[in-house]
Coordinates of C-alpha atoms in Angstrom, one line a residue:
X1 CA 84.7 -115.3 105.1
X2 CA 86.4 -115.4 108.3
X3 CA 87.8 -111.9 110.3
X4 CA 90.9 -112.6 109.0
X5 CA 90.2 -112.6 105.3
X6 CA 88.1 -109.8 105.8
X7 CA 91.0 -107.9 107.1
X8 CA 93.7 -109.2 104.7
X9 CA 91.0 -108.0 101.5
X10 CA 90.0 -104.9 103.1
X11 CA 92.3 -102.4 101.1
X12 CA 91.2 -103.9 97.8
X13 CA 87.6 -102.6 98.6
X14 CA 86.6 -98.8 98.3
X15 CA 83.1 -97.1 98.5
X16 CA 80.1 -98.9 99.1
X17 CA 81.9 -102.2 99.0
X18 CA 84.4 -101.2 101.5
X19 CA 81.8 -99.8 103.9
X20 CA 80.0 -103.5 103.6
X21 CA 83.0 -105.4 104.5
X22 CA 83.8 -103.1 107.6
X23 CA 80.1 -103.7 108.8
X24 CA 80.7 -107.6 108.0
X25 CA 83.9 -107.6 110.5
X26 CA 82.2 -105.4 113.2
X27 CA 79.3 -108.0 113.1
X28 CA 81.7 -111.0 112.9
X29 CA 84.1 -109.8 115.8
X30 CA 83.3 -110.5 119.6
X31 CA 83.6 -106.9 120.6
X32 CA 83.7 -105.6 124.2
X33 CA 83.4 -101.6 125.3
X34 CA 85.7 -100.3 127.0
X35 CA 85.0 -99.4 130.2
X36 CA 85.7 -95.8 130.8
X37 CA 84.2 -94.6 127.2
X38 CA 81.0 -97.1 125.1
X39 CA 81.8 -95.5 122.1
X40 CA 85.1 -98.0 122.0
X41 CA 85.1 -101.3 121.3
X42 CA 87.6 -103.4 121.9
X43 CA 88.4 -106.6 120.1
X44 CA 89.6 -110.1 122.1
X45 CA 93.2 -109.9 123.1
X46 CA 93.3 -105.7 122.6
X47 CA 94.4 -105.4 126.1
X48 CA 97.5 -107.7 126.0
X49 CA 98.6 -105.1 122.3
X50 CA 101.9 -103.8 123.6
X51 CA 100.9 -100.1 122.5
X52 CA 97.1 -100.7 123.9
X53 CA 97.4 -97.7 126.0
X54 CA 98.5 -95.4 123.3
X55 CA 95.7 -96.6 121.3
X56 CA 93.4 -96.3 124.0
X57 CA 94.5 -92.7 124.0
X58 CA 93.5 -92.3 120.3
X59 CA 90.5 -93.8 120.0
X60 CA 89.5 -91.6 122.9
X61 CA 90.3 -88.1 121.1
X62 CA 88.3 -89.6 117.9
X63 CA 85.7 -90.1 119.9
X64 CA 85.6 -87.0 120.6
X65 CA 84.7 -86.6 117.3
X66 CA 82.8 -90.0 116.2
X67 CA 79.8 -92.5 116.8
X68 CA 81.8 -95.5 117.7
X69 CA 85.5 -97.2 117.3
X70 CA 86.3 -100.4 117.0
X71 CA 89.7 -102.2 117.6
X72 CA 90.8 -104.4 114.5
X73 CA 92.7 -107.5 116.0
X74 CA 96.2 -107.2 115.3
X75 CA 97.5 -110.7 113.0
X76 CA 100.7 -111.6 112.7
X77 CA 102.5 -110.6 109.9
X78 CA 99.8 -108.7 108.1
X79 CA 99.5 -105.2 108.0
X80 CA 96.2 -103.6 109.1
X81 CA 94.8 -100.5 110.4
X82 CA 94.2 -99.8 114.1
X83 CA 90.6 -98.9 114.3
X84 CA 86.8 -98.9 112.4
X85 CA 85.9 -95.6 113.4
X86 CA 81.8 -94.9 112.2
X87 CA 81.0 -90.9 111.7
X88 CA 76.9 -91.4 111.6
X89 CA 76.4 -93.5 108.2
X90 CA 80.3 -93.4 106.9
X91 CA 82.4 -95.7 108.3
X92 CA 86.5 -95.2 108.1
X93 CA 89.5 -97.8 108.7
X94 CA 92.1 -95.9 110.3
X95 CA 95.9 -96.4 111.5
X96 CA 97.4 -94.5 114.2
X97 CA 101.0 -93.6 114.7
X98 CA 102.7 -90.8 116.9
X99 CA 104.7 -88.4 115.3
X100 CA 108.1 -87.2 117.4
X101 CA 109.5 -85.4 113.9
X102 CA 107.7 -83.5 111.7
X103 CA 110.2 -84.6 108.9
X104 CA 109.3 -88.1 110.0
X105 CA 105.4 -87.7 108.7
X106 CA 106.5 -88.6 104.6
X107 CA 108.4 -91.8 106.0
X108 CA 105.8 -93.0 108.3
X109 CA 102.9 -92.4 105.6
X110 CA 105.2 -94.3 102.9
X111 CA 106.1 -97.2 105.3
X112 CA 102.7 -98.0 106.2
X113 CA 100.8 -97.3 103.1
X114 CA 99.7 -100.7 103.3
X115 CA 97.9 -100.7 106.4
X116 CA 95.6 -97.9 105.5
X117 CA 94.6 -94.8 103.2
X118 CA 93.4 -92.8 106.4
X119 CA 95.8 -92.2 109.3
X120 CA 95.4 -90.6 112.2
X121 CA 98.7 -89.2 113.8
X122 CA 99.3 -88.2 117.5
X123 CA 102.2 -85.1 117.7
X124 CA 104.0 -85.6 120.2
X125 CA 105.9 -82.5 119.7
X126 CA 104.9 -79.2 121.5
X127 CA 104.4 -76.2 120.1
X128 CA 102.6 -77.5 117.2
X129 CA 101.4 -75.3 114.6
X130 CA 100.0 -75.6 111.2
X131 CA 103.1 -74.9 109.6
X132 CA 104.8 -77.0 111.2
X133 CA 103.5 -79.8 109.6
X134 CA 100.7 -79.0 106.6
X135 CA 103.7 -79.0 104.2
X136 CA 104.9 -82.6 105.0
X137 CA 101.0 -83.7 105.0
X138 CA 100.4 -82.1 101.4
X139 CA 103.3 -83.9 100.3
X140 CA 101.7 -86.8 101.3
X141 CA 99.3 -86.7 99.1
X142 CA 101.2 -86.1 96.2
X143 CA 103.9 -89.1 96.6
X144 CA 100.3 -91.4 97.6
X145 CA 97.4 -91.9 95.5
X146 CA 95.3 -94.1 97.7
X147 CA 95.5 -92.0 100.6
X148 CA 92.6 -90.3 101.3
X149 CA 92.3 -88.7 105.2
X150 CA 95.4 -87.6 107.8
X151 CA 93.8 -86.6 111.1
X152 CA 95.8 -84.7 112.9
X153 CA 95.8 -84.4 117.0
X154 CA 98.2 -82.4 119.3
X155 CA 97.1 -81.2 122.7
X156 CA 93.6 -80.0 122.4
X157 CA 93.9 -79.6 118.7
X158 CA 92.8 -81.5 115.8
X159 CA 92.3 -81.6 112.2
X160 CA 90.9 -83.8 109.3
X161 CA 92.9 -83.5 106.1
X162 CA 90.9 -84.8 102.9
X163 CA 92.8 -85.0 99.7
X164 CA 90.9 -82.6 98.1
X165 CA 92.4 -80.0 100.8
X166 CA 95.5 -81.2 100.3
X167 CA 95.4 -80.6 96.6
X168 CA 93.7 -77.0 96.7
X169 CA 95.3 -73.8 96.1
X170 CA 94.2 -72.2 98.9
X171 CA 95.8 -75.6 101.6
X172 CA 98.3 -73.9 103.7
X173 CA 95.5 -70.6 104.4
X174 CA 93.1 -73.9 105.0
X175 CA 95.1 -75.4 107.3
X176 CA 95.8 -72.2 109.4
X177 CA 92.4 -71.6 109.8
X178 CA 91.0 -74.8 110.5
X179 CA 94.1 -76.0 113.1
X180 CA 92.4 -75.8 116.1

């Protein structure tokens, strides 16, 4: 199987199954690091991405928080995520977009649902505080049933939103607590 039907089945796989075919495009791809951080990866042609420097700036906040990212090659006319992202043994395939409207989370979620079930979303809106957006992001869940993580980043903040948050009772005192 060759990167690119790896990528395009991706999304059909969950679980164990899904962690094996990220491992078999990591192992198939000709990966570099990057030079100012090893724990990123880049794939061939990652620098000459139009938005490489915005990824570049995401994949170094989740490394803040993870083992290693890698780039996913970016293929014409088929939607994929933006990185592999490895936390010890689990291994995640998130896309990252920047949020300039908090009303614009739902839409972007909806609009690229086929990319990804975890997303990773860069505020670019200051002051940004938990109620600012943990409604939006619990409707996300809701109107999606395949998505599973939203990581959250604005400033020196950041938060990881699993479904099962999203669905609790107790989300919006959650999200308060944990926004940090």
């Amino acid at each position: 199987m060759t990167d690119r039907e790896i990528i395009e089945t991706i999304l059909e796989q969950k679980g164990n199954d899904l962690r094996k075919r990220l491992i078999e495009y990591i192992n198939q791809v000709n990966f570099h690091d990057y030079d100012k951080d090893k724990k990123i990866h880049l794939c061939p042609g990652a620098e000459d991405e139009e938005d490489y420097n915005n990824l570049i700036i995401g994949a170094t906040i989740l490394a803040k928080k993870a083992d290693d990212i890698w780039f996913v090659i970016n293929y014409e006319r088929m939607p994929s995520a933006d990185f592999i992202v490895r936390y010890g043994l689990l291994y995640k395939y998130i896309d990252q977009k920047t949020i300039n409207s908090f009303d614009s989370i739902e839409q972007t979620i909806r609009k690229h649902q086929l990319q990804a079930r975890r997303f990773f979303l860069k505020i670019a809106i200051s002051p940004c505080r938990a109620n600012d957006f943990a409604a939006h992001v619990r409707k996300c869940f809701f109107q999606n049933e395949n998505l599973s993580e939203i990581i959250i980043s604005e400033g020196g903040k950041y938060i990881s939103i699993l479904r099962n948050d999203a669905i609790s009772k107790k989300f919006f005192e959650w999200v308060k607590k944990n926004w940090k």
